[in-house]
Each structure stands twice: as C-alpha cells, then as structure tokens.
Coordinates of N, CA and C in Angstrom, one line a residue:
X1 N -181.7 -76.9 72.4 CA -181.9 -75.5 72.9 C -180.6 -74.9 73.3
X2 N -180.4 -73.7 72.8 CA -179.3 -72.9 72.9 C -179.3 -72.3 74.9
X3 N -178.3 -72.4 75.6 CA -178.3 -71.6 76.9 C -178.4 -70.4 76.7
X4 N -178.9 -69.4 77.7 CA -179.0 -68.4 77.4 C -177.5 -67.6 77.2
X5 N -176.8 -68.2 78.2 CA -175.3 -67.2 78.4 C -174.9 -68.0 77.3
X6 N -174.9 -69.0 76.1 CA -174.1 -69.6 75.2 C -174.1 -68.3 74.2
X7 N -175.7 -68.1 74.1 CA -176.3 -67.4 73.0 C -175.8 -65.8 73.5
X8 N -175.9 -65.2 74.5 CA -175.2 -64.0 74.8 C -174.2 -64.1 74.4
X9 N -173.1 -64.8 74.6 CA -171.6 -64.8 74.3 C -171.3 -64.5 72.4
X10 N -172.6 -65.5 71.5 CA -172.5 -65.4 70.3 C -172.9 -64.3 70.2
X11 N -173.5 -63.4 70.3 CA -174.3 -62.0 70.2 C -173.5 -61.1 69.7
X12 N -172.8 -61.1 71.3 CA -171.8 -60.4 72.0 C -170.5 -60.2 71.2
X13 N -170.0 -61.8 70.4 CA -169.2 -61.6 69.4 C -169.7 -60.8 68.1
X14 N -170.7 -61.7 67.8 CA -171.5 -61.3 66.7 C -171.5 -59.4 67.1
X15 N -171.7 -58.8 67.7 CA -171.5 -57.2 67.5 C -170.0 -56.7 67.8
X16 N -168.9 -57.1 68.2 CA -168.0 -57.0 68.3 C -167.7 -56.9 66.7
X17 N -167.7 -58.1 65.7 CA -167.5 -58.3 64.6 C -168.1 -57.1 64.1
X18 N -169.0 -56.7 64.3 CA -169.9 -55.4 63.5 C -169.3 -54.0 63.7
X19 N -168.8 -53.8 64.8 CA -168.0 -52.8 65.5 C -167.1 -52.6 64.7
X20 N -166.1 -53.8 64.2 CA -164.6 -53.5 63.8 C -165.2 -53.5 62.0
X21 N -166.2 -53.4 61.6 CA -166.7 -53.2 60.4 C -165.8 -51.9 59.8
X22 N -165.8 -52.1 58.1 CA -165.2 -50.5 57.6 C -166.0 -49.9 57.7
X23 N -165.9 -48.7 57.3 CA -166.9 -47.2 57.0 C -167.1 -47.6 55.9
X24 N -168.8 -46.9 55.9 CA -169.2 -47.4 54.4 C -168.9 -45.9 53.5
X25 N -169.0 -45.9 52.3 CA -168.4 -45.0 51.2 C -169.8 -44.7 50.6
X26 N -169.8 -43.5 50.2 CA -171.2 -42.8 49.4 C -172.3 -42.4 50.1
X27 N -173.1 -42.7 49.7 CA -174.8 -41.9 50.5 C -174.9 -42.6 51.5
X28 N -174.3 -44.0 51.9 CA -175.3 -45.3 52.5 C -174.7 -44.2 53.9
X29 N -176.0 -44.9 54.8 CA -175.9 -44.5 56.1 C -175.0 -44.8 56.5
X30 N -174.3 -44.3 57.8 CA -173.2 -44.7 58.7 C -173.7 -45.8 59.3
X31 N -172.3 -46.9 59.5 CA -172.2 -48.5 59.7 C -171.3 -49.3 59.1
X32 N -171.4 -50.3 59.6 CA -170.2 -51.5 58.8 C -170.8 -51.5 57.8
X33 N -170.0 -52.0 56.8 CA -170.2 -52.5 55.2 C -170.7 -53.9 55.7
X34 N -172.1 -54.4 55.2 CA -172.5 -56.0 55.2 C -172.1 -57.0 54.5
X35 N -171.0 -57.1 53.7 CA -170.4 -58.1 53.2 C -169.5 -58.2 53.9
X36 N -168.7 -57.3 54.5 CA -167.4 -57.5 55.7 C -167.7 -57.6 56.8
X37 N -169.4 -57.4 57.1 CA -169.4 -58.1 58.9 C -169.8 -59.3 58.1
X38 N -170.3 -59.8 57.2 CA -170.9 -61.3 56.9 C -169.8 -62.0 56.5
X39 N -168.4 -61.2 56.2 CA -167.2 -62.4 56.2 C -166.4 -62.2 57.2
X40 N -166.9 -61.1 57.9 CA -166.0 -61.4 59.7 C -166.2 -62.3 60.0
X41 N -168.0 -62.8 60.2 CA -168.8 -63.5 60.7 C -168.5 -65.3 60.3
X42 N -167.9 -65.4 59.2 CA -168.3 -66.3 58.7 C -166.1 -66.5 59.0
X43 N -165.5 -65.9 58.6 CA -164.4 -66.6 59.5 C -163.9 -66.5 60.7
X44 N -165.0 -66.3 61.5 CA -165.1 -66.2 63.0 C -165.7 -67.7 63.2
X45 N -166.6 -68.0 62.3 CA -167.3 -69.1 62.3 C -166.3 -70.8 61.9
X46 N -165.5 -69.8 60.9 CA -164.2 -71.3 60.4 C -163.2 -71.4 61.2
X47 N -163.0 -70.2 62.3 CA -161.9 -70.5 63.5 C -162.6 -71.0 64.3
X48 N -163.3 -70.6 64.7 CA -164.1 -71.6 66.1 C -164.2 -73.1 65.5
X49 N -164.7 -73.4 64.4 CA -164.9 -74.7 64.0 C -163.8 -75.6 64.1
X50 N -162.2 -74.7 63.4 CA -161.3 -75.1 63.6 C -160.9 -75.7 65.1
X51 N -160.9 -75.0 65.8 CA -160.1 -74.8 67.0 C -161.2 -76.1 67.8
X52 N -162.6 -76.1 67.1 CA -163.3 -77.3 68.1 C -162.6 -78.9 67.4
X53 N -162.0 -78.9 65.9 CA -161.8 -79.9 65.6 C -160.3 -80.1 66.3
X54 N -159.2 -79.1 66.6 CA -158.4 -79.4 66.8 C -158.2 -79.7 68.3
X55 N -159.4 -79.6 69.0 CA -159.3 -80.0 70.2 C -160.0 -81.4 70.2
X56 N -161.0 -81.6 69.1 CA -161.3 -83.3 69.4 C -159.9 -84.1 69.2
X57 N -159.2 -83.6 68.0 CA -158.0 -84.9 67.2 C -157.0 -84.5 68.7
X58 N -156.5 -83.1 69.9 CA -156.0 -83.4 70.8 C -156.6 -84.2 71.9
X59 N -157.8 -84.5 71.9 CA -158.1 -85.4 73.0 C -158.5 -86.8 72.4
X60 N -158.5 -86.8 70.9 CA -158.4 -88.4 70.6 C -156.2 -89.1 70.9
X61 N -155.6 -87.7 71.1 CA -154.5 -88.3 71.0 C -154.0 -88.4 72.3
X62 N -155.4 -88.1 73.6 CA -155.0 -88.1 74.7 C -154.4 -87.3 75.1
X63 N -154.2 -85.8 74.7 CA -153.1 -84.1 74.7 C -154.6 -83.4 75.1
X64 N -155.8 -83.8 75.6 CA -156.2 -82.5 75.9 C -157.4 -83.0 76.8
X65 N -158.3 -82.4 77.7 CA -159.0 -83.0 78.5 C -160.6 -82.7 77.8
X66 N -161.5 -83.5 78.4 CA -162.7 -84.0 77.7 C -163.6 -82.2 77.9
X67 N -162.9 -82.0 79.0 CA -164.4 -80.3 79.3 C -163.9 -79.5 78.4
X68 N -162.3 -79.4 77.9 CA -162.0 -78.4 76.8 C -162.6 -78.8 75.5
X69 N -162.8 -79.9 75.0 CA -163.5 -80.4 73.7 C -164.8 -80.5 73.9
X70 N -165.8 -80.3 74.8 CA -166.8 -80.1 75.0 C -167.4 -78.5 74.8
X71 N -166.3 -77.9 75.2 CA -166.4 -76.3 75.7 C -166.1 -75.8 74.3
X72 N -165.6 -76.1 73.9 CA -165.1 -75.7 71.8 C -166.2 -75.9 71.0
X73 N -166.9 -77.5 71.2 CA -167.5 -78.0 70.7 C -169.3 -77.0 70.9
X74 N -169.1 -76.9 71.9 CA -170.4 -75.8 72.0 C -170.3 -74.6 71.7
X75 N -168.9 -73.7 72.0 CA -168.8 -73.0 71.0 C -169.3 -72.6 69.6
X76 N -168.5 -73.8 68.9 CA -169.0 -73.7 67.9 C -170.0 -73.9 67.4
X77 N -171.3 -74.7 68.3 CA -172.2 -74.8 67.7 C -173.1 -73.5 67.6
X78 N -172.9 -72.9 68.9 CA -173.6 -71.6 69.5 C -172.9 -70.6 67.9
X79 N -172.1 -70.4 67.5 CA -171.8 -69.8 66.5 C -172.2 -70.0 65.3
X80 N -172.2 -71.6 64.9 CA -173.0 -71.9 64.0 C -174.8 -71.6 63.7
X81 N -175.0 -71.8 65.0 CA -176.8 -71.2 65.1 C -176.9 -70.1 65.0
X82 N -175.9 -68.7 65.4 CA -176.1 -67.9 65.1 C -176.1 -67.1 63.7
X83 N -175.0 -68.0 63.1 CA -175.2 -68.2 61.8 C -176.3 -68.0 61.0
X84 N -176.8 -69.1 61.2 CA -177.9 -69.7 60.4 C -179.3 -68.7 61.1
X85 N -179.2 -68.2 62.3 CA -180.0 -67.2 62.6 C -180.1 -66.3 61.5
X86 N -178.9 -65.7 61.2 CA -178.7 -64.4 60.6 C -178.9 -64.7 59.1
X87 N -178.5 -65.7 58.7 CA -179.2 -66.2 57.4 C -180.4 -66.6 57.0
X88 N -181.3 -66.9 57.9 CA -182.9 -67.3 58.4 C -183.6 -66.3 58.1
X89 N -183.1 -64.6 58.9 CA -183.4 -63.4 58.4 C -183.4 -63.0 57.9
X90 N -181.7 -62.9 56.9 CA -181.4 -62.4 55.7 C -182.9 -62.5 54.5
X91 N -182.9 -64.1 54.6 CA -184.2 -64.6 53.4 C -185.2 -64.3 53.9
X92 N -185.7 -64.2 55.1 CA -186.9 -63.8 55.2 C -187.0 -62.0 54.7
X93 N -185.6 -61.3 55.1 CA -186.0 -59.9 54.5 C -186.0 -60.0 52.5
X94 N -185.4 -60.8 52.4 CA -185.4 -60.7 51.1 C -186.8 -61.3 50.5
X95 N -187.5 -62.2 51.0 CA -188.8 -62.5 50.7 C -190.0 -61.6 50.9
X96 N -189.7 -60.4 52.0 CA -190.4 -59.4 52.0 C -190.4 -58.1 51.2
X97 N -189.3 -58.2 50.7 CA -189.1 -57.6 49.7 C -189.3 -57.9 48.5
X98 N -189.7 -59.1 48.1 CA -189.9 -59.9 47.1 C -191.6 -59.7 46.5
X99 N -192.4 -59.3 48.0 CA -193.5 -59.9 48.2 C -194.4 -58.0 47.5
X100 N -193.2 -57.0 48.1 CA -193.8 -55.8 47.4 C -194.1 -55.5 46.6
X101 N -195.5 -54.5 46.9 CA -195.8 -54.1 45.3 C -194.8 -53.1 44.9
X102 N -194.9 -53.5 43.2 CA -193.9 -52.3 42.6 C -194.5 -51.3 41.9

C-alpha cells in the first residue's frame, strides 16, 4: 500500500512534469504535448531509480546511512507505481476506444 503523502508527492511531481510540457502545435487543444510529459515522466522515473541505486552501493560501502537508502528507495517505488498507474489508464483508454462502434 502506497502512503498517502508518498503518493501526493508523486502526483505533485507528476503535474510539475506536465506544467514544464511544450505548447502543442496545430488545432490540438492547449496543453503539454503527451509524448514529452510521458518522457519527462519516464526520465524522472530513471533518476530517481538512479539515485535509489546509488545510495544502496553508498551504504553497502558504508558512505551513507540506512534512512537515506530507505527514503530513495521509496521514492522510487512511489514513482514507479505511478508509472504503472498512468500506463494502467493509458490501456484501459485505449481499450475503450477499441471497444467503439465505428
């Protein structure tokens, strides 16, 4: 089970990321472009992951204390679920769209 304040914090980035989105071009409504918040998102997701590995290999070398490798390590999980959230929905809109009559 995700905490609640874990999961606010992912959110919280997760719209941050959408914010610093480009302007989209042509008819489409105003908003980020969704391939550049889905690769904000997603190397927002390969730094956190980073930074949780690079704090386990500093506390396997004894350079870093056990609550900072804990605190990374949740991090990144809370990012990773959100992930997989937003990909959970992606398919589910795409199966409802799937499911339309044409």
């Amino acid at each position: 089970m995700v905490a609640p304040l874990a999961a606010l914090k992912a959110y919280t980035a997760a719209q941050k990321v959408m914010d610093t989105g480009a302007a989209p071009t042509g008819d489409v409504a105003s908003g980020p472009d969704f391939s550049k918040v889905l690769s904000n998102v997603i190397g927002g997701l390969e730094q956190t992951s980073k930074a949780a590995e690079g704090q386990m290999a500093a506390h396997a070398a004894g350079k870093a204390d056990l609550v900072d490798v804990v605190t990374s390590v949740a991090s990144a999980e809370t990012s990773l679920e959100t992930v997989m959230s937003i990909r959970d929905q992606v398919i589910s809109a795409y199966q409802e769209i799937l499911r339309m009559p044409i």
